[in-house]
Amino acid sequence: MYDVTPDQVWVWQKLESIITDLLSQYGYQEIRFPVLEKTDLFHSAIGEVTDVVEKEMFTFETRKGDSISMRPEGTASTVRMVLQNGLIFNDPQKLWYSGPMFRYEKPQKGRNRQFSQVGVEVFGFPGPDVDAELLLMTHKMWQQLGLKNVRLELNTLGTAECRATYREVLIKYFEQHLELLDEEAKKRLHSNPLRILDSKNPAMATVIESAPLIKDYLSTESQQHFKGLCDILDACGLTYQVNPKLVRGLDYYTHNVFEWITDDLGAQGTICAGGRYDRLVEMQGGKATPATGFAMGLDRLVELILEHKLWEPKPQAQVYFIRDKSIADDQVIKLTESIRAAVPGLQMMLHMGQASFKSQFKKADKSGAQFAIIIGEEEFAQQVFAVKALQDRAFGQQQMSYQELLTFLQSQLNINSASNCNT
Ligand code: ATP
Ligand code: MG
């Protein structure tokens, strides 16, 4: 778990605002659910034989002895929430959430014990059209964030029936190679054999490499669903690689599964993962409802943006207000409040307390502001202001009346907001 200091928090804010703006442009609605849930929810929704439930949850007892856990992901809570609130009763839903998740993992680059996800969950649409929309929308996100080198890997797990057949084939195959499996794989052999394909143990690479593939066990319906998705992506020019080994270990996944991966982050390169989970709502006691979604890891996106300097740092303020010691606090504050009222939206930082001009200029430079407004004793008496450009040498320093100053600040704001629209 970690702190986000002010020099990095602007990346989080901008990232969240780009993502949430895009989600609302596609008509998705935000939901919020608690950080704590009953432990049973995660056991039943995520599955007993998964890394998350077996070894990653922060679980504890309440004073009355109930077992509760800090949410390790958002899909389980979303399904609980839509069922408890009757949201998907004859009504499709396109939903998203954002916030911290908790997993007791070995902390390392790209893997934290508290991390943030934005997740999208869609209920009520069985076809590949919505899966395609999710992929096109995430692709647009990478474009808007300025990410390069992100690739999409795609696979299908077919319907529940195809999966069941494939499961048996896999168990038989691994049973013939028991001596090559590690302890974890042996434990999973009968409960969650697909998860073995996900193993990161290099000693098992060969036996996994030669394992049978789901694509050879797909029904016509499953093949058509996947082809439907690929056709839309092809028509829209979105490139992807079909990775026949890509599985999501959770029992409820059906049809397409996908991961967006970058090679710019080292080993933890998956920035977004998801797929269709048509069986989960029913498994949680609801009416059978098709569902699909994904979760993206914001920590890894922030790391990518900072490490590769993809964005210009945001200044603390646009304007830094420098004042002579002799001008009383009440006078200065009255003046700056009137400027703020006359130029809504202006980001202006007023120097607090008494300090030499030299030290105030140092702070102004450090703030990253474009301009300093300087007011000395005499200027205050005559209500004239010196405006000094801190970045643009050609501008130099100019004298302005109060009215000229307001017009100038207004025009700067317009220039800034116009250039923001272009990026
Ligand atoms: P992995 O196999 O790498 O452990 P996962 O299958 O556990 O991944 P998901 O549950 O699919 O991951 O979570 C979706 C996304 O959330 C991941 O692709 C990743 O970007 C992010 N994520 C998951 N766990 C962490 C973590 N501990 N720290 C930072 N980001 C994480
Ligand atoms: Mg994990």
Short mmCIF file of C-alpha atoms and ligand atoms in Angstrom, two decimals:
data_model
loop_
_atom_site.label_atom_id
_atom_site.label_comp_id
_atom_site.label_asym_id
_atom_site.label_seq_id
_atom_site.Cartn_x
_atom_site.Cartn_y
_atom_site.Cartn_z
CA MET A 1 0.00 0.00 0.00
CA TYR A 2 1.34 3.43 -0.77
CA ASP A 3 0.71 7.16 -0.57
CA VAL A 4 0.05 9.37 -3.57
CA THR A 5 1.99 12.60 -3.15
CA PRO A 6 0.95 15.90 -4.80
CA ASP A 7 3.60 15.56 -7.51
CA GLN A 8 1.80 12.44 -8.78
CA VAL A 9 -1.81 13.00 -7.85
CA TRP A 10 -2.44 15.09 -10.97
CA VAL A 11 -1.77 11.99 -13.09
CA TRP A 12 -4.45 10.09 -11.17
CA GLN A 13 -6.93 12.95 -11.53
CA LYS A 14 -6.38 13.37 -15.25
CA LEU A 15 -6.45 9.60 -15.84
CA GLU A 16 -9.70 9.20 -13.94
CA SER A 17 -11.28 12.14 -15.70
CA ILE A 18 -10.37 10.91 -19.22
CA ILE A 19 -11.69 7.43 -18.43
CA THR A 20 -14.91 8.52 -16.78
CA ASP A 21 -15.66 11.07 -19.52
CA LEU A 22 -15.29 8.37 -22.14
CA LEU A 23 -17.51 5.96 -20.20
CA SER A 24 -20.26 8.52 -20.04
CA GLN A 25 -19.86 9.23 -23.77
CA TYR A 26 -20.79 5.58 -24.31
CA GLY A 27 -23.76 5.82 -21.94
CA TYR A 28 -22.32 3.81 -19.05
CA GLN A 29 -23.47 4.70 -15.53
CA GLU A 30 -21.43 4.78 -12.34
CA ILE A 31 -22.18 2.61 -9.31
CA ARG A 32 -20.56 2.64 -5.89
CA PHE A 33 -20.45 -0.25 -3.44
CA PRO A 34 -18.78 -0.83 -0.07
CA VAL A 35 -15.14 -1.70 0.48
CA LEU A 36 -16.21 -4.48 2.87
CA GLU A 37 -18.45 -7.42 1.96
CA LYS A 38 -19.33 -10.71 3.60
CA THR A 39 -16.51 -13.16 2.90
CA ASP A 40 -18.98 -15.71 1.52
CA LEU A 41 -19.75 -13.45 -1.42
CA PHE A 42 -16.19 -13.68 -2.73
CA HIS A 43 -15.94 -17.40 -2.02
CA SER A 44 -19.05 -18.13 -4.03
CA ALA A 45 -18.56 -15.59 -6.84
CA ILE A 46 -14.80 -15.80 -7.44
CA GLY A 47 -14.51 -19.50 -6.55
CA GLU A 48 -12.77 -21.41 -3.76
CA VAL A 49 -9.88 -22.62 -5.88
CA THR A 50 -8.44 -19.32 -7.06
CA ASP A 51 -5.39 -17.32 -6.03
CA VAL A 52 -7.59 -14.50 -4.82
CA VAL A 53 -9.71 -16.58 -2.45
CA GLU A 54 -7.04 -19.07 -1.39
CA LYS A 55 -4.30 -16.65 -0.47
CA GLU A 56 -4.95 -13.03 -1.33
CA MET A 57 -7.91 -11.77 0.68
CA PHE A 58 -7.78 -9.46 3.68
CA THR A 59 -10.35 -11.28 5.80
CA PHE A 60 -11.27 -10.68 9.41
CA GLU A 61 -14.04 -11.05 11.95
CA THR A 62 -16.37 -8.33 13.13
CA ARG A 63 -16.93 -7.89 16.87
CA LYS A 64 -19.90 -10.23 16.58
CA GLY A 65 -17.88 -12.92 14.82
CA ASP A 66 -19.07 -12.49 11.20
CA SER A 67 -16.40 -12.99 8.58
CA ILE A 68 -15.92 -10.00 6.29
CA SER A 69 -13.33 -9.20 3.63
CA MET A 70 -11.96 -6.14 1.93
CA ARG A 71 -13.01 -6.29 -1.70
CA PRO A 72 -10.30 -7.88 -3.89
CA GLU A 73 -12.22 -7.01 -7.10
CA GLY A 74 -15.51 -5.48 -8.17
CA THR A 75 -17.48 -8.02 -10.18
CA ALA A 76 -18.80 -9.97 -7.17
CA SER A 77 -20.03 -6.81 -5.45
CA THR A 78 -21.58 -5.51 -8.67
CA VAL A 79 -23.59 -8.71 -9.12
CA ARG A 80 -24.69 -8.64 -5.47
CA MET A 81 -25.68 -5.01 -5.86
CA VAL A 82 -27.70 -5.35 -9.07
CA LEU A 83 -29.57 -8.32 -7.59
CA GLN A 84 -30.27 -6.68 -4.22
CA ASN A 85 -31.47 -3.50 -5.87
CA GLY A 86 -33.49 -5.17 -8.59
CA LEU A 87 -31.50 -3.32 -11.26
CA ILE A 88 -31.46 -6.08 -13.86
CA PHE A 89 -35.03 -7.20 -13.53
CA ASN A 90 -36.06 -7.10 -17.22
CA ASP A 91 -33.67 -4.21 -17.66
CA PRO A 92 -30.22 -4.31 -19.26
CA GLN A 93 -27.54 -2.26 -17.55
CA LYS A 94 -24.21 -0.76 -18.59
CA LEU A 95 -22.34 0.04 -15.40
CA TRP A 96 -18.90 1.09 -14.18
CA TYR A 97 -17.13 1.54 -10.87
CA SER A 98 -13.79 2.87 -9.74
CA GLY A 99 -11.86 2.50 -6.52
CA PRO A 100 -9.34 0.69 -4.39
CA MET A 101 -9.11 -3.12 -4.24
CA PHE A 102 -7.11 -5.15 -1.73
CA ARG A 103 -5.10 -8.31 -2.25
CA TYR A 104 -2.46 -9.80 0.00
CA GLU A 105 0.12 -10.35 -2.74
CA LYS A 106 3.89 -10.19 -2.73
CA PRO A 107 4.44 -6.49 -3.41
CA GLN A 108 6.56 -5.77 -6.46
CA LYS A 109 6.58 -3.47 -9.46
CA GLY A 110 3.02 -3.33 -10.80
CA ARG A 111 1.66 -5.43 -7.95
CA ASN A 112 0.43 -3.68 -4.84
CA ARG A 113 -1.69 -4.73 -1.86
CA GLN A 114 -3.99 -1.77 -2.33
CA PHE A 115 -4.50 -0.96 -5.99
CA SER A 116 -7.14 0.85 -8.00
CA GLN A 117 -9.34 -0.51 -10.72
CA VAL A 118 -11.90 0.92 -13.07
CA GLY A 119 -14.30 -1.87 -13.92
CA VAL A 120 -17.13 -2.07 -16.42
CA GLU A 121 -19.95 -4.62 -16.10
CA VAL A 122 -22.76 -5.00 -18.62
CA PHE A 123 -25.86 -7.09 -17.98
CA GLY A 124 -28.57 -8.31 -20.30
CA PHE A 125 -26.93 -8.46 -23.74
CA PRO A 126 -26.00 -11.93 -25.01
CA GLY A 127 -24.44 -10.97 -28.36
CA PRO A 128 -20.88 -10.15 -29.35
CA ASP A 129 -21.91 -6.57 -30.23
CA VAL A 130 -21.45 -5.41 -26.66
CA ASP A 131 -18.15 -7.30 -26.29
CA ALA A 132 -16.93 -5.48 -29.39
CA GLU A 133 -18.06 -2.15 -27.95
CA LEU A 134 -16.07 -2.78 -24.77
CA LEU A 135 -12.93 -3.51 -26.76
CA LEU A 136 -13.35 -0.51 -29.06
CA MET A 137 -14.00 1.72 -26.05
CA THR A 138 -10.88 0.52 -24.22
CA HIS A 139 -8.86 0.98 -27.40
CA LYS A 140 -10.10 4.56 -27.59
CA MET A 141 -9.02 5.02 -23.97
CA TRP A 142 -5.44 4.03 -24.77
CA GLN A 143 -5.49 6.51 -27.66
CA GLN A 144 -6.78 9.32 -25.47
CA LEU A 145 -4.24 8.51 -22.76
CA GLY A 146 -1.47 8.59 -25.35
CA LEU A 147 -0.37 4.98 -24.78
CA LYS A 148 1.50 3.18 -27.49
CA ASN A 149 2.62 -0.44 -27.64
CA VAL A 150 -0.57 -1.89 -26.22
CA ARG A 151 -1.78 -5.11 -27.78
CA LEU A 152 -5.00 -7.03 -27.49
CA GLU A 153 -5.08 -10.78 -26.94
CA LEU A 154 -8.34 -12.57 -27.42
CA ASN A 155 -9.69 -16.06 -26.94
CA THR A 156 -12.99 -17.84 -26.45
CA LEU A 157 -13.89 -20.36 -23.80
CA GLY A 158 -17.16 -21.23 -25.52
CA THR A 159 -20.43 -22.02 -23.77
CA ALA A 160 -20.65 -23.71 -20.39
CA GLU A 161 -21.12 -27.06 -22.19
CA CYS A 162 -17.98 -26.63 -24.33
CA ARG A 163 -16.06 -25.69 -21.24
CA ALA A 164 -17.29 -28.75 -19.40
CA THR A 165 -16.14 -31.04 -22.22
CA TYR A 166 -12.80 -29.27 -22.45
CA ARG A 167 -12.37 -29.52 -18.67
CA GLU A 168 -12.63 -33.31 -18.82
CA VAL A 169 -10.15 -33.48 -21.72
CA LEU A 170 -7.70 -31.30 -19.79
CA ILE A 171 -8.00 -33.39 -16.63
CA LYS A 172 -7.29 -36.55 -18.64
CA TYR A 173 -4.29 -34.93 -20.31
CA PHE A 174 -2.74 -33.66 -17.08
CA GLU A 175 -3.43 -37.00 -15.35
CA GLN A 176 -1.20 -38.60 -17.96
CA HIS A 177 1.59 -36.18 -17.01
CA LEU A 178 1.16 -36.03 -13.23
CA GLU A 179 4.91 -36.22 -12.63
CA LEU A 180 5.37 -32.90 -14.46
CA LEU A 181 2.86 -30.97 -12.34
CA ASP A 182 3.80 -28.89 -9.32
CA GLU A 183 1.92 -29.14 -6.02
CA GLU A 184 -0.42 -26.27 -6.83
CA ALA A 185 -1.35 -27.76 -10.20
CA LYS A 186 -2.04 -31.15 -8.62
CA LYS A 187 -4.32 -29.49 -6.12
CA ARG A 188 -6.21 -27.78 -8.93
CA LEU A 189 -6.35 -30.72 -11.27
CA HIS A 190 -9.89 -31.73 -10.37
CA SER A 191 -11.27 -28.46 -9.06
CA ASN A 192 -10.00 -25.89 -11.57
CA PRO A 193 -7.86 -27.47 -14.30
CA LEU A 194 -8.10 -24.42 -16.59
CA ARG A 195 -6.21 -22.43 -14.01
CA ILE A 196 -3.21 -24.73 -14.52
CA LEU A 197 -2.83 -23.22 -17.99
CA ASP A 198 -2.34 -19.87 -16.26
CA SER A 199 0.60 -21.08 -14.16
CA LYS A 200 3.70 -18.92 -14.14
CA ASN A 201 5.96 -21.83 -13.08
CA PRO A 202 8.63 -22.23 -15.83
CA ALA A 203 9.08 -25.91 -14.94
CA MET A 204 5.57 -26.56 -16.26
CA ALA A 205 5.92 -24.55 -19.48
CA THR A 206 6.40 -27.62 -21.70
CA VAL A 207 3.49 -29.64 -20.36
CA ILE A 208 1.26 -26.57 -20.69
CA GLU A 209 2.56 -25.88 -24.18
CA SER A 210 1.41 -29.28 -25.41
CA ALA A 211 -1.94 -29.26 -23.62
CA PRO A 212 -5.11 -29.62 -25.70
CA LEU A 213 -6.70 -26.34 -26.78
CA ILE A 214 -10.29 -25.19 -26.18
CA LYS A 215 -10.64 -24.21 -29.83
CA ASP A 216 -10.87 -27.90 -30.77
CA TYR A 217 -13.88 -28.39 -28.49
CA LEU A 218 -16.09 -25.47 -29.46
CA SER A 219 -19.68 -25.97 -30.55
CA THR A 220 -21.00 -24.24 -33.67
CA GLU A 221 -22.79 -21.70 -31.47
CA SER A 222 -19.56 -20.88 -29.64
CA GLN A 223 -17.64 -20.54 -32.88
CA GLN A 224 -20.29 -18.21 -34.27
CA HIS A 225 -20.26 -16.00 -31.18
CA PHE A 226 -16.49 -15.61 -31.40
CA LYS A 227 -16.59 -15.06 -35.17
CA GLY A 228 -19.24 -12.40 -34.62
CA LEU A 229 -16.90 -10.53 -32.32
CA CYS A 230 -13.90 -10.88 -34.64
CA ASP A 231 -15.97 -9.69 -37.63
CA ILE A 232 -16.97 -6.46 -35.86
CA LEU A 233 -13.40 -5.80 -34.74
CA ASP A 234 -12.15 -6.45 -38.29
CA ALA A 235 -14.77 -4.12 -39.75
CA CYS A 236 -13.69 -1.38 -37.32
CA GLY A 237 -9.99 -1.96 -38.01
CA LEU A 238 -9.09 -2.99 -34.47
CA THR A 239 -6.13 -5.37 -34.51
CA TYR A 240 -5.86 -8.30 -32.10
CA GLN A 241 -4.07 -11.58 -31.68
CA VAL A 242 -6.02 -14.74 -30.96
CA ASN A 243 -4.16 -16.47 -28.14
CA PRO A 244 -5.61 -19.99 -27.84
CA LYS A 245 -3.91 -20.38 -24.44
CA LEU A 246 -5.51 -17.33 -22.84
CA VAL A 247 -7.87 -18.47 -20.08
CA ARG A 248 -9.44 -16.72 -17.16
CA GLY A 249 -9.36 -19.22 -14.32
CA LEU A 250 -12.69 -18.30 -12.81
CA ASP A 251 -15.46 -20.84 -13.29
CA TYR A 252 -18.06 -18.42 -14.50
CA TYR A 253 -16.33 -17.20 -17.66
CA THR A 254 -17.88 -18.13 -21.01
CA HIS A 255 -17.24 -17.12 -24.62
CA ASN A 256 -14.73 -14.38 -25.19
CA VAL A 257 -11.96 -13.46 -22.78
CA PHE A 258 -9.32 -10.85 -23.41
CA GLU A 259 -6.32 -8.99 -22.08
CA TRP A 260 -4.73 -5.70 -23.07
CA ILE A 261 -0.98 -6.01 -22.56
CA THR A 262 1.92 -3.59 -22.79
CA ASP A 263 5.57 -4.56 -23.09
CA ASP A 264 6.65 -1.23 -21.57
CA LEU A 265 6.11 -2.29 -17.95
CA GLY A 266 8.13 -5.47 -17.59
CA ALA A 267 6.57 -8.60 -16.16
CA GLN A 268 3.27 -7.09 -14.93
CA GLY A 269 2.18 -5.88 -18.34
CA THR A 270 -1.56 -6.60 -18.29
CA ILE A 271 -3.36 -3.30 -17.93
CA CYS A 272 -6.90 -4.50 -18.57
CA ALA A 273 -8.54 -7.91 -18.50
CA GLY A 274 -12.03 -9.24 -18.84
CA GLY A 275 -14.54 -11.32 -20.65
CA ARG A 276 -18.06 -12.65 -20.75
CA TYR A 277 -19.54 -14.27 -17.63
CA ASP A 278 -22.99 -15.42 -18.63
CA ARG A 279 -23.36 -17.81 -15.69
CA LEU A 280 -22.46 -15.70 -12.70
CA VAL A 281 -25.77 -13.94 -12.08
CA GLU A 282 -27.57 -17.25 -11.97
CA MET A 283 -24.88 -18.77 -9.74
CA GLN A 284 -25.51 -15.88 -7.33
CA GLY A 285 -29.20 -16.63 -7.12
CA GLY A 286 -30.55 -14.36 -9.86
CA LYS A 287 -32.40 -15.12 -13.07
CA ALA A 288 -29.99 -16.29 -15.81
CA THR A 289 -28.65 -13.03 -17.29
CA PRO A 290 -25.88 -12.68 -19.87
CA ALA A 291 -23.05 -10.45 -18.67
CA THR A 292 -19.70 -9.17 -19.82
CA GLY A 293 -17.08 -6.76 -18.53
CA PHE A 294 -13.50 -5.93 -17.70
CA ALA A 295 -11.31 -4.37 -15.04
CA MET A 296 -8.32 -2.17 -15.71
CA GLY A 297 -5.50 -1.53 -13.29
CA LEU A 298 -4.96 2.20 -12.78
CA ASP A 299 -1.70 1.78 -10.84
CA ARG A 300 -0.05 0.25 -13.86
CA LEU A 301 -1.41 2.97 -16.15
CA VAL A 302 -0.06 5.70 -13.84
CA GLU A 303 3.31 3.96 -13.77
CA LEU A 304 3.36 3.79 -17.55
CA ILE A 305 2.49 7.48 -17.93
CA LEU A 306 5.09 8.62 -15.39
CA GLU A 307 7.88 6.26 -16.42
CA HIS A 308 7.59 7.12 -20.10
CA LYS A 309 6.82 10.81 -19.44
CA LEU A 310 3.71 10.60 -21.61
CA TRP A 311 2.14 13.72 -20.10
CA GLU A 312 3.42 17.22 -19.33
CA PRO A 313 3.34 17.82 -15.55
CA LYS A 314 0.48 20.01 -14.42
CA PRO A 315 1.53 23.32 -12.82
CA GLN A 316 0.31 24.11 -9.31
CA ALA A 317 -1.35 27.28 -10.54
CA GLN A 318 -1.51 29.43 -13.68
CA VAL A 319 -0.67 32.62 -11.87
CA TYR A 320 1.43 33.31 -8.77
CA PHE A 321 0.60 36.51 -6.89
CA ILE A 322 3.64 38.25 -5.41
CA ARG A 323 3.15 41.05 -2.89
CA ASP A 324 5.22 43.66 -1.13
CA LYS A 325 5.59 43.21 2.62
CA SER A 326 4.16 46.65 3.33
CA ILE A 327 0.69 45.89 1.96
CA ALA A 328 -1.64 44.71 4.70
CA ASP A 329 -3.14 41.20 4.51
CA ASP A 330 -6.72 42.46 4.44
CA GLN A 331 -5.95 44.72 1.45
CA VAL A 332 -4.19 41.98 -0.54
CA ILE A 333 -6.82 39.38 0.14
CA LYS A 334 -9.63 41.78 -0.73
CA LEU A 335 -7.86 42.48 -4.01
CA THR A 336 -7.16 38.83 -4.93
CA GLU A 337 -10.72 37.83 -4.00
CA SER A 338 -12.03 40.47 -6.39
CA ILE A 339 -9.76 39.15 -9.16
CA ARG A 340 -11.00 35.59 -8.49
CA ALA A 341 -14.61 36.78 -8.66
CA ALA A 342 -14.01 38.64 -11.93
CA VAL A 343 -12.12 35.78 -13.65
CA PRO A 344 -13.93 32.55 -12.77
CA GLY A 345 -11.83 29.45 -13.36
CA LEU A 346 -8.52 31.24 -12.83
CA GLN A 347 -5.99 29.18 -10.90
CA MET A 348 -4.14 31.78 -8.85
CA MET A 349 -1.88 31.15 -5.91
CA LEU A 350 -1.37 33.99 -3.45
CA HIS A 351 1.87 34.12 -1.54
CA MET A 352 1.13 33.81 2.16
CA GLY A 353 3.05 35.64 4.83
CA GLN A 354 5.92 38.07 4.51
CA ALA A 355 8.90 37.28 2.35
CA SER A 356 11.42 39.05 0.12
CA PHE A 357 10.59 39.41 -3.58
CA LYS A 358 13.49 37.08 -4.30
CA SER A 359 12.12 34.27 -2.21
CA GLN A 360 8.60 34.81 -3.60
CA PHE A 361 9.94 34.59 -7.16
CA LYS A 362 11.64 31.32 -6.29
CA LYS A 363 8.33 29.88 -5.09
CA ALA A 364 6.59 31.24 -8.19
CA ASP A 365 9.11 29.49 -10.46
CA LYS A 366 8.78 26.26 -8.54
CA SER A 367 4.99 26.35 -8.83
CA GLY A 368 5.23 26.05 -12.61
CA ALA A 369 2.93 29.08 -13.06
CA GLN A 370 2.98 30.87 -16.39
CA PHE A 371 2.77 34.38 -14.95
CA ALA A 372 3.55 36.24 -11.77
CA ILE A 373 1.49 39.25 -10.79
CA ILE A 374 3.65 41.57 -8.74
CA ILE A 375 2.41 44.40 -6.64
CA GLY A 376 4.63 46.78 -4.70
CA GLU A 377 3.68 49.52 -2.24
CA GLU A 378 3.48 52.36 -4.77
CA GLU A 379 1.78 50.26 -7.41
CA PHE A 380 -0.82 49.26 -4.88
CA ALA A 381 -1.56 52.88 -4.15
CA GLN A 382 -2.01 53.55 -7.89
CA GLN A 383 -3.65 50.18 -8.62
CA VAL A 384 -1.16 49.19 -11.32
CA PHE A 385 0.15 45.68 -11.63
CA ALA A 386 3.34 44.24 -13.07
CA VAL A 387 2.73 41.01 -14.95
CA LYS A 388 5.85 38.94 -15.55
CA ALA A 389 5.97 35.87 -17.75
CA LEU A 390 7.75 33.04 -15.99
CA GLN A 391 7.99 30.77 -19.02
CA ASP A 392 7.78 33.00 -22.11
CA ARG A 393 10.87 35.22 -22.38
CA ALA A 394 9.45 37.24 -25.29
CA PHE A 395 6.60 38.54 -23.11
CA GLY A 396 8.95 39.93 -20.46
CA GLN A 397 7.21 42.16 -17.94
CA GLN A 398 4.24 44.46 -18.60
CA GLN A 399 2.41 47.12 -16.57
CA MET A 400 -1.37 46.87 -16.45
CA SER A 401 -4.27 48.68 -14.83
CA TYR A 402 -6.73 46.60 -12.82
CA GLN A 403 -9.13 46.44 -15.77
CA GLU A 404 -6.35 45.51 -18.20
CA LEU A 405 -5.21 42.81 -15.82
CA LEU A 406 -8.67 41.24 -15.74
CA THR A 407 -8.94 41.29 -19.53
CA PHE A 408 -5.46 39.80 -19.82
CA LEU A 409 -6.20 36.95 -17.37
CA GLN A 410 -9.47 36.22 -19.11
CA SER A 411 -7.74 35.98 -22.50
CA GLN A 412 -5.07 33.66 -21.05
CA LEU A 413 -7.79 31.40 -19.69
CA ASN A 414 -9.45 31.25 -23.10
CA ILE A 415 -6.15 30.33 -24.76
CA ASN A 416 -5.58 27.59 -22.18
CA SER A 417 -9.03 26.12 -22.46
CA ALA A 418 -8.84 26.15 -26.26
CA SER A 419 -5.51 24.32 -26.21
CA ASN A 420 -6.89 21.80 -23.70
CA CYS A 421 -9.70 20.99 -26.11
CA ASN A 422 -7.17 20.17 -28.81
CA THR A 423 -5.30 17.60 -26.77
P1 ATP B 1 -2.43 -11.50 -12.46
O1 ATP B 1 -2.55 -12.78 -13.18
O2 ATP B 1 -1.36 -10.57 -12.99
O3 ATP B 1 -2.34 -11.64 -10.97
P2 ATP B 1 -5.24 -11.04 -12.22
O4 ATP B 1 -5.87 -12.04 -13.11
O5 ATP B 1 -5.14 -11.33 -10.77
O6 ATP B 1 -3.77 -10.69 -12.76
P3 ATP B 1 -7.48 -9.29 -12.53
O7 ATP B 1 -8.15 -9.82 -11.32
O8 ATP B 1 -7.96 -9.69 -13.85
O9 ATP B 1 -5.90 -9.61 -12.42
O10 ATP B 1 -7.42 -7.70 -12.42
C1 ATP B 1 -7.54 -6.85 -13.56
C2 ATP B 1 -6.39 -5.88 -13.62
O11 ATP B 1 -6.18 -5.24 -12.37
C3 ATP B 1 -5.04 -6.52 -13.93
O12 ATP B 1 -4.89 -6.73 -15.30
C4 ATP B 1 -4.09 -5.48 -13.41
O13 ATP B 1 -3.94 -4.42 -14.35
C5 ATP B 1 -4.80 -4.96 -12.19
N1 ATP B 1 -4.28 -5.64 -10.98
C6 ATP B 1 -4.64 -6.83 -10.48
N2 ATP B 1 -3.98 -7.10 -9.35
C7 ATP B 1 -3.18 -6.02 -9.11
C8 ATP B 1 -2.24 -5.67 -8.07
N3 ATP B 1 -2.01 -6.46 -7.05
N4 ATP B 1 -1.60 -4.48 -8.17
C9 ATP B 1 -1.82 -3.64 -9.21
N5 ATP B 1 -2.70 -3.90 -10.20
C10 ATP B 1 -3.37 -5.07 -10.16
MG MG B 2 -3.60 -11.88 -9.45
#
